Short mmCIF file of C-alpha atoms and ligand atoms in Angstrom, two decimals:
data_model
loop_
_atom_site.label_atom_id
_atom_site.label_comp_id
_atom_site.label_asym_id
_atom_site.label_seq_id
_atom_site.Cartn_x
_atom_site.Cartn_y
_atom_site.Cartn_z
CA UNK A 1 80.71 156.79 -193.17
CA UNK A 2 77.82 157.47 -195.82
CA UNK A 3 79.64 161.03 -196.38
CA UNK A 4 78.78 162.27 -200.25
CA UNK A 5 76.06 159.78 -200.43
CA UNK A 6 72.56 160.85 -202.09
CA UNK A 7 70.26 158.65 -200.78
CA UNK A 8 66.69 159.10 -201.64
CA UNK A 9 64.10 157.22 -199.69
CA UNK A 10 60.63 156.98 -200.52
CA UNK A 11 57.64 156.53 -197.95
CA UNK A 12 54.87 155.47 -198.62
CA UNK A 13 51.21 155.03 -196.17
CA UNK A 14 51.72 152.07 -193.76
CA UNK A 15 51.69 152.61 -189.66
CA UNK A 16 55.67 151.37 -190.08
CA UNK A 17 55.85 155.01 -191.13
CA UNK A 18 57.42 156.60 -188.36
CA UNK A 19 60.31 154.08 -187.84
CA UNK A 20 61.09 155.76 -191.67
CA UNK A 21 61.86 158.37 -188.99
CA UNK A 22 64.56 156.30 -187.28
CA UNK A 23 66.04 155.21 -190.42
CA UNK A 24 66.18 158.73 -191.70
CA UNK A 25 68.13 159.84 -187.89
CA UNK A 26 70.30 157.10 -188.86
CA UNK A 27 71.64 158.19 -191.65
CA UNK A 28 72.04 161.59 -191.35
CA UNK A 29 74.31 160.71 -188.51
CA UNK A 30 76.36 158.95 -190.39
CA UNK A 31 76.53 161.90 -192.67
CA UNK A 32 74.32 160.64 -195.80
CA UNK A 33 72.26 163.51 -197.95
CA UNK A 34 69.26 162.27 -197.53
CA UNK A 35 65.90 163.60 -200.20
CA UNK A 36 62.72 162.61 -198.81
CA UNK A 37 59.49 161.63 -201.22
CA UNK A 38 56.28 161.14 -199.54
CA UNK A 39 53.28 159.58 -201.10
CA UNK A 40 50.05 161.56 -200.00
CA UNK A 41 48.92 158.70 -198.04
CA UNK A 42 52.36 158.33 -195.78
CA UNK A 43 51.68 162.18 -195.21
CA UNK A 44 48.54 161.20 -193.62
CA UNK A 45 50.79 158.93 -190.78
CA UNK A 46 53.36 161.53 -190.12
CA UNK A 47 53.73 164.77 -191.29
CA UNK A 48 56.48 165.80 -194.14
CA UNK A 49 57.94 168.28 -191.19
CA UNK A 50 58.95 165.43 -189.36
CA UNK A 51 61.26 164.39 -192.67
CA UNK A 52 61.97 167.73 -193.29
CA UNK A 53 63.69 168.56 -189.78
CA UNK A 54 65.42 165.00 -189.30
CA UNK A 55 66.71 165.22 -193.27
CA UNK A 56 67.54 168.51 -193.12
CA UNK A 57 66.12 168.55 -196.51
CA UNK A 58 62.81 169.88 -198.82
CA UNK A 59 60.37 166.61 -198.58
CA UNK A 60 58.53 166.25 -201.73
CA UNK A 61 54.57 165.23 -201.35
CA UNK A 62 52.64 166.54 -204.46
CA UNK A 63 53.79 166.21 -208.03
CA UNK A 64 52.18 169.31 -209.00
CA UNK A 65 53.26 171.65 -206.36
CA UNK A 66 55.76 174.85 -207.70
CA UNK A 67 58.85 172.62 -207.58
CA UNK A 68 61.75 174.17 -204.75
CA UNK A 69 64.21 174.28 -207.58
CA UNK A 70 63.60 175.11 -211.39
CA UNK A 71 64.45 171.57 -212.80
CA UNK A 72 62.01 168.59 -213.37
CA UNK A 73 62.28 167.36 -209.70
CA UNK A 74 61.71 163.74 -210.25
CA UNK A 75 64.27 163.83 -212.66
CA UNK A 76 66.26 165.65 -210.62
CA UNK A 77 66.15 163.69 -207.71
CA UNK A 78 66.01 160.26 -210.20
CA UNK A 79 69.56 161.50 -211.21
CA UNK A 80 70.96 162.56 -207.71
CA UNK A 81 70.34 159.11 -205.70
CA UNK A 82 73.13 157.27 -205.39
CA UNK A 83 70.48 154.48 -203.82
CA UNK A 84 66.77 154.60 -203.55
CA UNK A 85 65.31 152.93 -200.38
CA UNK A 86 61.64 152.80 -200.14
CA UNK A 87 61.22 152.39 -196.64
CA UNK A 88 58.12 151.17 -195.77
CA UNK A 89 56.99 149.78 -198.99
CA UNK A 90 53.50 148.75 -199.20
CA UNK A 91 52.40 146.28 -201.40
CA UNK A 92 49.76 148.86 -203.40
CA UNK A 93 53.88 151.17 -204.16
CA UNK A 94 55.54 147.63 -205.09
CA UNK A 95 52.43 146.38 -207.36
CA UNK A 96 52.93 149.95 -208.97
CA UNK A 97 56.19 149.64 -209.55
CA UNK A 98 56.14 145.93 -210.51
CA UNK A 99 53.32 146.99 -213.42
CA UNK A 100 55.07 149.96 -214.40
CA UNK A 101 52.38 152.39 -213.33
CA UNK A 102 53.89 155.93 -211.97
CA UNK A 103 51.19 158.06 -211.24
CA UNK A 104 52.80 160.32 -208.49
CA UNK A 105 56.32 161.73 -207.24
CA UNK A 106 57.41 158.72 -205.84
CA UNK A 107 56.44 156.30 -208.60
CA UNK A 108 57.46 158.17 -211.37
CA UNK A 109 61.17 159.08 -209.49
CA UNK A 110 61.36 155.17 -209.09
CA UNK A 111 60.99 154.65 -212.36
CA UNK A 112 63.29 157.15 -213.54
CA UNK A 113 66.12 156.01 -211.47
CA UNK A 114 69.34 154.26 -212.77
CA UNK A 115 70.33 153.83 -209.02
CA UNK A 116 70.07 150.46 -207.31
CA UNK A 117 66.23 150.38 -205.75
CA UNK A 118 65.35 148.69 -202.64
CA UNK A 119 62.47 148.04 -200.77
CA UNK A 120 61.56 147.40 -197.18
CA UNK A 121 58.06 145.98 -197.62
CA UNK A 122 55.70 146.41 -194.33
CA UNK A 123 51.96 145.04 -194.31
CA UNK A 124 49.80 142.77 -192.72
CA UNK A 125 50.67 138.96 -193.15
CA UNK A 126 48.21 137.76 -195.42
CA UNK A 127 48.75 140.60 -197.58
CA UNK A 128 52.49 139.80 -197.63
CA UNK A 129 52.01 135.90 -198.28
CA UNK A 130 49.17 136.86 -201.19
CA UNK A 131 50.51 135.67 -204.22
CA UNK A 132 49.82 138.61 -206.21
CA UNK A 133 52.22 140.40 -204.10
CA UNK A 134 54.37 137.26 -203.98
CA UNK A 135 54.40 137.49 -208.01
CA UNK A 136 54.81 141.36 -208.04
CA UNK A 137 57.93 140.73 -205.81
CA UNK A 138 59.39 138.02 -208.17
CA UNK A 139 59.06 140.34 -210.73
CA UNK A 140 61.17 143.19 -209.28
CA UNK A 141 63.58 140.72 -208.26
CA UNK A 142 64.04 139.50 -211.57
CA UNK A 143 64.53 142.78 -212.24
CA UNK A 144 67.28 143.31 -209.77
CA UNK A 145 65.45 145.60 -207.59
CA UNK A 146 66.12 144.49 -204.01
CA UNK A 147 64.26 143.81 -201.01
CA UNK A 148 65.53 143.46 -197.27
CA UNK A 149 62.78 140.87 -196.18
CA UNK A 150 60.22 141.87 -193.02
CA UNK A 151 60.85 140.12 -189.87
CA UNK A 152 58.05 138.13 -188.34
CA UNK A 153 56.30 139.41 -185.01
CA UNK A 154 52.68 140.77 -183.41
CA UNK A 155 52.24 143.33 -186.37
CA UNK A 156 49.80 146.82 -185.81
CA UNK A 157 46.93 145.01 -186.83
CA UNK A 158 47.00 141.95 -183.64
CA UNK A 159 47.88 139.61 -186.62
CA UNK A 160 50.78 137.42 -185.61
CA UNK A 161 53.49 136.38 -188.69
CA UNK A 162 55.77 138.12 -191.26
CA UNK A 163 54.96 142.02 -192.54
CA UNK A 164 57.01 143.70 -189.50
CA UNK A 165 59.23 145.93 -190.97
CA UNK A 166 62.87 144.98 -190.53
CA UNK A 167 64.93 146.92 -187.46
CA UNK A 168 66.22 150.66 -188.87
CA UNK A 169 69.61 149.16 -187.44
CA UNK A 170 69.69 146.28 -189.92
CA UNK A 171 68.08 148.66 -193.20
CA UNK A 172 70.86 150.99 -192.35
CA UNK A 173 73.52 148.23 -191.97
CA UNK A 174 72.22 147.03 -195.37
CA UNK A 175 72.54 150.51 -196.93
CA UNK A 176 76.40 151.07 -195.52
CA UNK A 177 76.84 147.32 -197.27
CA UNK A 178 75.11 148.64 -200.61
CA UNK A 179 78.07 150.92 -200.72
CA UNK A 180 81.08 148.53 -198.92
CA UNK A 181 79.80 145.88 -201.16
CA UNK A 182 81.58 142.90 -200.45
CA UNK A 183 81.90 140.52 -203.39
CA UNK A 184 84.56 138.22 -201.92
CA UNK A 185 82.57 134.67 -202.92
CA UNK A 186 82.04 135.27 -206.50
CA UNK A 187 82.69 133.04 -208.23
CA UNK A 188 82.37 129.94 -205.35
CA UNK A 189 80.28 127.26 -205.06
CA UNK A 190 78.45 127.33 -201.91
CA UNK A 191 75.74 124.52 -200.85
CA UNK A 192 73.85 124.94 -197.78
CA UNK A 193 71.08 123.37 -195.96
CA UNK A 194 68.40 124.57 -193.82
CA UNK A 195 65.11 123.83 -192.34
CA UNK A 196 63.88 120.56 -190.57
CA UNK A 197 63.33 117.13 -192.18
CA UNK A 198 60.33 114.92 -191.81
CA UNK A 199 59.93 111.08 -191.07
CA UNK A 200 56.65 110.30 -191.89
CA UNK A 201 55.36 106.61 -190.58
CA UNK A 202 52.00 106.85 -192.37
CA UNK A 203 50.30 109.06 -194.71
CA UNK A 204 49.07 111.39 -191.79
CA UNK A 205 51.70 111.02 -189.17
CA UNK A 206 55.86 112.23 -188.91
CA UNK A 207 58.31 113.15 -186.90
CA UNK A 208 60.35 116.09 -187.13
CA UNK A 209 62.11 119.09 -185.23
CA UNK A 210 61.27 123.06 -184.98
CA UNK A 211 63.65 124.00 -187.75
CA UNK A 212 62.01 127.05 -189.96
CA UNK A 213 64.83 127.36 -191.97
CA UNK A 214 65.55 130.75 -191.44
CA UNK A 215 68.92 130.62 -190.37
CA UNK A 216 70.03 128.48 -193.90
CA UNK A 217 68.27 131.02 -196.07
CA UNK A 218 69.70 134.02 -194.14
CA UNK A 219 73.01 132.61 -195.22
CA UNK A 220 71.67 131.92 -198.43
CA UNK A 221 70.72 135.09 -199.10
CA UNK A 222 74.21 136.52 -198.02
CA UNK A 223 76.49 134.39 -200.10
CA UNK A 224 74.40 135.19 -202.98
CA UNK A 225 74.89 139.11 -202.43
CA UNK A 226 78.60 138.40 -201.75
CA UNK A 227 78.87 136.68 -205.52
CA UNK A 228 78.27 133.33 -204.55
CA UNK A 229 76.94 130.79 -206.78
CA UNK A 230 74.67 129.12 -204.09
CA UNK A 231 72.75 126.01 -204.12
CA UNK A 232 70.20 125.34 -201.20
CA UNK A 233 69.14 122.16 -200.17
CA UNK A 234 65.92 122.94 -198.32
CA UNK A 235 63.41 120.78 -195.81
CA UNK A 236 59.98 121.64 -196.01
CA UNK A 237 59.77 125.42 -194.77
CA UNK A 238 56.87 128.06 -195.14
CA UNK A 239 59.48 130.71 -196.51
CA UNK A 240 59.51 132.60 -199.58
CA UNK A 241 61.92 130.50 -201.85
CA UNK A 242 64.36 133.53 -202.34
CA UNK A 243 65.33 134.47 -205.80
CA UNK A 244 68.79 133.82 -207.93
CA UNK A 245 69.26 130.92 -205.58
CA UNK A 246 69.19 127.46 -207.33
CA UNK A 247 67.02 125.34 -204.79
CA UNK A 248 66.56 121.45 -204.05
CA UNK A 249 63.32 121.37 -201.85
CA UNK A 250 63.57 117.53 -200.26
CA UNK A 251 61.40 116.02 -197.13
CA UNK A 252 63.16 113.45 -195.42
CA UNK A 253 66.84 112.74 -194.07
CA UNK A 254 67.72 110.23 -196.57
CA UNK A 255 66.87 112.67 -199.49
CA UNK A 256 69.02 115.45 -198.06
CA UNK A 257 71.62 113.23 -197.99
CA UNK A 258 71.45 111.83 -201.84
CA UNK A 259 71.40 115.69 -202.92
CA UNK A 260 74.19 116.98 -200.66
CA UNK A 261 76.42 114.26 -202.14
CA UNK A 262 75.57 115.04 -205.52
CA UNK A 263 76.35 118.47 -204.97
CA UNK A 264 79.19 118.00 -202.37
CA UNK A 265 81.76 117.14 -205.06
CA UNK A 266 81.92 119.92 -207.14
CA UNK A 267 81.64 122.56 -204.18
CA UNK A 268 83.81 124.58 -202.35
CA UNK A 269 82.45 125.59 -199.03
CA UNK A 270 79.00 123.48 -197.64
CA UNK A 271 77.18 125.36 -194.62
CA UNK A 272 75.20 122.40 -192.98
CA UNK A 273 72.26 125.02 -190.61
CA UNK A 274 69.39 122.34 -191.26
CA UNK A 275 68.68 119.88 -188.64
CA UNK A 276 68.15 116.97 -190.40
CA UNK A 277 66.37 114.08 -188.42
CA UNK A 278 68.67 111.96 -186.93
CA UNK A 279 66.27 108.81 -186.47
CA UNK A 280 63.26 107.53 -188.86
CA UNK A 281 60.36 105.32 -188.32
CA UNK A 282 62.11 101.73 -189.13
CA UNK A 283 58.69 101.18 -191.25
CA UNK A 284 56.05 102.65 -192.85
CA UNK A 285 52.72 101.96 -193.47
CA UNK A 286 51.00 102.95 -196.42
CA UNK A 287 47.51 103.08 -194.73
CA UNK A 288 46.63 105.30 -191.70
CA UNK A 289 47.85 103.26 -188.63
CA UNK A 290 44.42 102.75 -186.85
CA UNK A 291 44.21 104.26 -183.23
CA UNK A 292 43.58 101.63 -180.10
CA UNK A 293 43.51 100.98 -176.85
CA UNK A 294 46.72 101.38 -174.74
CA UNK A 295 49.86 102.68 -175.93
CA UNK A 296 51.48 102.48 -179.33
CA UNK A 297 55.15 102.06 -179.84
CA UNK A 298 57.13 103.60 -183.09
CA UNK A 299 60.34 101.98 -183.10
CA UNK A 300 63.13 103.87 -184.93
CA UNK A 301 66.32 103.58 -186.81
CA UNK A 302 69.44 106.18 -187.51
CA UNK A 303 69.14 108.03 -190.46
CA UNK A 304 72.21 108.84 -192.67
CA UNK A 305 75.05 111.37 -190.73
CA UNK A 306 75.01 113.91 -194.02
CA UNK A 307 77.72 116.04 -192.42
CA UNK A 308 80.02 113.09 -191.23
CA UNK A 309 79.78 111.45 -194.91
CA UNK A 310 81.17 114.96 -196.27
CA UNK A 311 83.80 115.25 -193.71
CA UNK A 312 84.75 112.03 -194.57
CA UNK A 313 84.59 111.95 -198.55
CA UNK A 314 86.31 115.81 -198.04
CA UNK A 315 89.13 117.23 -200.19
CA UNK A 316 89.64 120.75 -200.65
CA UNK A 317 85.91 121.63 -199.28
CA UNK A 318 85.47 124.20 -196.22
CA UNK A 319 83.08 122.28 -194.12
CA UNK A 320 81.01 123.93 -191.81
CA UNK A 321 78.80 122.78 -189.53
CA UNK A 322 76.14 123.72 -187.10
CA UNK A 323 75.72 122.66 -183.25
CA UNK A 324 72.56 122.87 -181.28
CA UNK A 325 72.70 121.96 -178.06
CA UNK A 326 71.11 122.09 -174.69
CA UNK A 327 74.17 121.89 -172.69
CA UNK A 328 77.90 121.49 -172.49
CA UNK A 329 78.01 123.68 -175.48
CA UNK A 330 81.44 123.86 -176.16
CA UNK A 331 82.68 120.04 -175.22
CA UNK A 332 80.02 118.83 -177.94
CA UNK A 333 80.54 121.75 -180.56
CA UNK A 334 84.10 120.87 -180.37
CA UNK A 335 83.40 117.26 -180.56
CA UNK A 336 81.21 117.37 -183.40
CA UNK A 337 83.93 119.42 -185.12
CA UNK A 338 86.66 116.90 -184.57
CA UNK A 339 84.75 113.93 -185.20
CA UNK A 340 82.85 115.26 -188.56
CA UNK A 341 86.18 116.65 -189.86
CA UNK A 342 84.78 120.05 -189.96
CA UNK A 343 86.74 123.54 -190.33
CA UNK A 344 84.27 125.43 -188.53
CA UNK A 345 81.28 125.18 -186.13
CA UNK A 346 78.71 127.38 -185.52
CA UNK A 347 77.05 126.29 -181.69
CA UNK A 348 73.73 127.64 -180.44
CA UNK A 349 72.30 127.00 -176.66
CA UNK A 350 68.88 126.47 -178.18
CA UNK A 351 67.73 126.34 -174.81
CA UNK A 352 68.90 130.08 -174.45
CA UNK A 353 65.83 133.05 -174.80
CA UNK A 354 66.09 134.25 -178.24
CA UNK A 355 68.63 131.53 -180.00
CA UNK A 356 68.21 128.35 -182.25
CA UNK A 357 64.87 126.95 -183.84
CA UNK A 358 62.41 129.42 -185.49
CA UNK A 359 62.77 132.93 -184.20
CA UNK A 360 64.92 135.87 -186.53
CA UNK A 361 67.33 136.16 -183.64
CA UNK A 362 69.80 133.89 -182.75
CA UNK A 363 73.03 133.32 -180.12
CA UNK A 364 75.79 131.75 -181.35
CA UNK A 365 79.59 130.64 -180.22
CA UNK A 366 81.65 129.86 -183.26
CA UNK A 367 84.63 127.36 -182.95
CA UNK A 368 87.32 126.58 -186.01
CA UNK A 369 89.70 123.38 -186.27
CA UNK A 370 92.62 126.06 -185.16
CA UNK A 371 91.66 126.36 -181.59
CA UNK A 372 89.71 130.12 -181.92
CA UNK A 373 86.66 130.54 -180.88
CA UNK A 374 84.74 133.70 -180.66
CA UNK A 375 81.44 134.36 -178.55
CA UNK A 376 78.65 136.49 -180.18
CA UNK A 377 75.57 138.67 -178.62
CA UNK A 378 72.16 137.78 -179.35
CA UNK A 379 71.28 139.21 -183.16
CA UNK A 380 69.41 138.80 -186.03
CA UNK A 381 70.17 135.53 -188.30
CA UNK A 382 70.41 138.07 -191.08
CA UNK A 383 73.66 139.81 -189.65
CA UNK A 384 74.17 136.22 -187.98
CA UNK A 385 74.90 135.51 -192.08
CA UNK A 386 77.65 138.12 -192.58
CA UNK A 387 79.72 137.10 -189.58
CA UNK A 388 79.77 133.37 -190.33
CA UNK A 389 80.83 134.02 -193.54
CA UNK A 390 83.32 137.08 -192.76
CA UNK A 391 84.43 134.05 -190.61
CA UNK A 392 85.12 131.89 -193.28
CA UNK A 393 86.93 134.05 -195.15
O1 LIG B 401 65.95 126.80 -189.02
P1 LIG B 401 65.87 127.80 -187.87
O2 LIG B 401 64.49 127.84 -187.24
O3 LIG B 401 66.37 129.17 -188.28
O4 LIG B 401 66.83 127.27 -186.70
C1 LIG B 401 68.21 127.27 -186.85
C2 LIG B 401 68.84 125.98 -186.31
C3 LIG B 401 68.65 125.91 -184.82
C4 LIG B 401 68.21 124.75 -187.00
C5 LIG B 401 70.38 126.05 -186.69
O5 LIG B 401 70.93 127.18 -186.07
C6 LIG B 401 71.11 124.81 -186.22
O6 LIG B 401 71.59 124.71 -185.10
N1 LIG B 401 71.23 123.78 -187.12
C7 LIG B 401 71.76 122.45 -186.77
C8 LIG B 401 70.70 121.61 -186.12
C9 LIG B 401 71.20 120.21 -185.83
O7 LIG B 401 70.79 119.28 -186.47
O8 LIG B 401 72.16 120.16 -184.93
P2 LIG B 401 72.92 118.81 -184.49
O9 LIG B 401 73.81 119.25 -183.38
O10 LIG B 401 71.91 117.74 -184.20
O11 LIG B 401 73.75 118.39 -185.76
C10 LIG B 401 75.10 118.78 -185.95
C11 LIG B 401 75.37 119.04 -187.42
O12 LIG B 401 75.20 117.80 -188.15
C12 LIG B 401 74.46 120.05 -188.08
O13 LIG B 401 75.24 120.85 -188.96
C13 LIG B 401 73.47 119.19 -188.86
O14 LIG B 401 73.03 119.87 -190.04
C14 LIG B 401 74.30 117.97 -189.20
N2 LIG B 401 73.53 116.72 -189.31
C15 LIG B 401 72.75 116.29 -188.28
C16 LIG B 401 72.07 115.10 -188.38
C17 LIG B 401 72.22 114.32 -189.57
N3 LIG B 401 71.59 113.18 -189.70
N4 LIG B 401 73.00 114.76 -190.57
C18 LIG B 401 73.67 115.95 -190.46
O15 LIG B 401 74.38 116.36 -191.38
#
């Protein structure tokens, strides 16, 4: 599959350094030539043997070192890659990279590289939500330089968050994409939503739902590589707002709603993965309601249907929508679908291990208005992404 394809990857010093290994196995299976660069402090993690024997390739460590072959070999190897993955990438490689500094093989191969570059950043969460490296990563993205986001998890260090590197599966899947690059929404106007609102009642207190908004940016993210020209409407999340995406942060039900109908008109497919807060607080009170004895009672009114208003207002929109449901799954996916006017839903068993609100994974049955429906394993909301939209294709 990746036959006559030079990849280069660079590793650089982070414990993720020996699922490099996997990635590198990976590859060479599906036939990829694969040139390894080490920096000296991924050499410390595993040795350059281990790259040599799975690459079946020279691994480069020291700049200085008689080169293998009498050319300039960062130059050499600059010129050869057909894509440069940098797998993990630490944030000391990408804060090189982002302030033009190349002081060793890798760096200076990186910077001498016409081929597309792309990082797979692994460190501990604080590190990774530091907005130096925040910044630094803006900057490369600006630059097009690309970056397959970490997944979130118990990382070496005990800390609990985002910094795991993402699964060798899906940076391999992304490579074989790189090259298979499918560009079949340019020039469409997608609008999605993702991530929870919030009904406050006073200045301290709200209601909401579990909604991180991962599953809305995944898709994002997607339609943007595939050409898109996406606009996301976003509830309060703690993501990185990702880049080349035009984005319409708003807190509460009724504001989703003003923007998605703004933006409704003039678009040709809307992807509806928040979950928007179907009631709100039928007041509010502008100072802190004051605790006392016995119980307190917050009575509620229905917020806005966002999706139902679209299907209705529809003309030659694709509508999709989103189902999350305890039970009787397909009865009130198909429901929802009917009644909303939708083309397509997407229905997760959030009460199912692994699938709906906040995890990476999800587990999903999608329905369309023609009767098919197709059942889907447990995966990441990443690859989640490309199958809804191969779907809507
Ligand atoms: O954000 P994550 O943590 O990644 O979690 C993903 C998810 C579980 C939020 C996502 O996969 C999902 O299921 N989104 C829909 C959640 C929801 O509100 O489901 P629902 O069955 O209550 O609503 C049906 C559809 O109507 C949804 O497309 C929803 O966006 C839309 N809706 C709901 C209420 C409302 N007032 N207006 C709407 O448009």
């Amino acid at each position: 599959m990746l036959k006559n394809k030079n990849i280069v990857l660079g590793v650089t010093g982070g414990i993720a350094v020996y699922k490099a290994v996997d990635v590198v196995s990976r590859l060479k299976k599906l036939n990829a030539n694969i040139d390894v660069i080490m920096t000296d402090s991924a050499s410390k993690f595993v040795t350059p043997l281990t790259f040599q024997s799975m690459s079946q390739n020279h691994v480069t460590v020291d700049m200085f070192k008689e080169p293998v072959n009498w050319d300039i070999e960062h130059i050499s190897l600059a010129k050869k890659a057909d894509i440069f993955l940098i797998v993990p990438a630490t944030a000391n490689v990408i804060g090189k990279v982002a302030n033009g500094i190349a002081d060793d093989m890798l760096t200076t191969t990186i910077m001498a590289t016409k081929a597309k570059v792309i990082f797979a950043p692994a460190m501990n969460t604080q590190m990774y939500l530091n907005p130096i490296f925040k910044n630094n990563m803006k900057v490369l993205q600006e630059l097009d330089y690309e970056f397959i986001s970490p997944e979130e998890g118990r990382l070496a260090c005990g800390d609990i968050g985002p910094g795991k590197l993402a699964d060798p599966e899906y940076i391999v899947k992304y490579v074989i994409d790189h090259f298979n690059k499918k560009k079949d929404l340019e020039g469409k106007k997608v609008l999605i939503t993702a991530g929870p609102t919030i009904e406050a009642f006073d200045p301290v207190r709200y209601i909401s739902n579990h909604s991180s908004g991962k599953m809305g940016y995944s898709i994002a993210e997607e339609a943007k590589n595939r050409g898109a020209n996406v606009t996301l409407i976003s509830g309060p999340t703690k993501l990185l707002k990702p880049v080349g995406i035009n984005i319409i942060n708003v807190t509460s039900t009724e504001e989703m709603y003003e923007e998605t109908i703004k933006y409704f008109k003039s678009t040709d497919i809307l992807i509806k993965a928040a979950a928007p807060s179907d009631y709100k607080p039928i007041s509010y009170n502008k100072n802190k309601i004051k605790k006392s004895e016995g119980s307190m009672h917050i009575e509620l009114t229905r917020n806005p249907d966002i999706l139902e208003k679209c299907g209705e207002i529809k003309d030659s929109q694709i509508i999709i929508g989103f189902a999350a449901e305890t039970e009787n799954i397909e009865e009130y996916a198909i429901n929802k679908m009917e009644n909303k006017n939708l083309d397509m839903i997407v229905a997760n068993n959030i009460a199912e291990e692994g699938a709906g609100f906040k995890g990476d994974t999800n587990k999903v049955i999608i329905f369309n208005n023609s009767g098919k429906k197709k059942e889907y394993p447990l995966m990441s909301k990443k690859n989640l992404a490309k199958i809804i939209l191969d779907n809507i294709k």
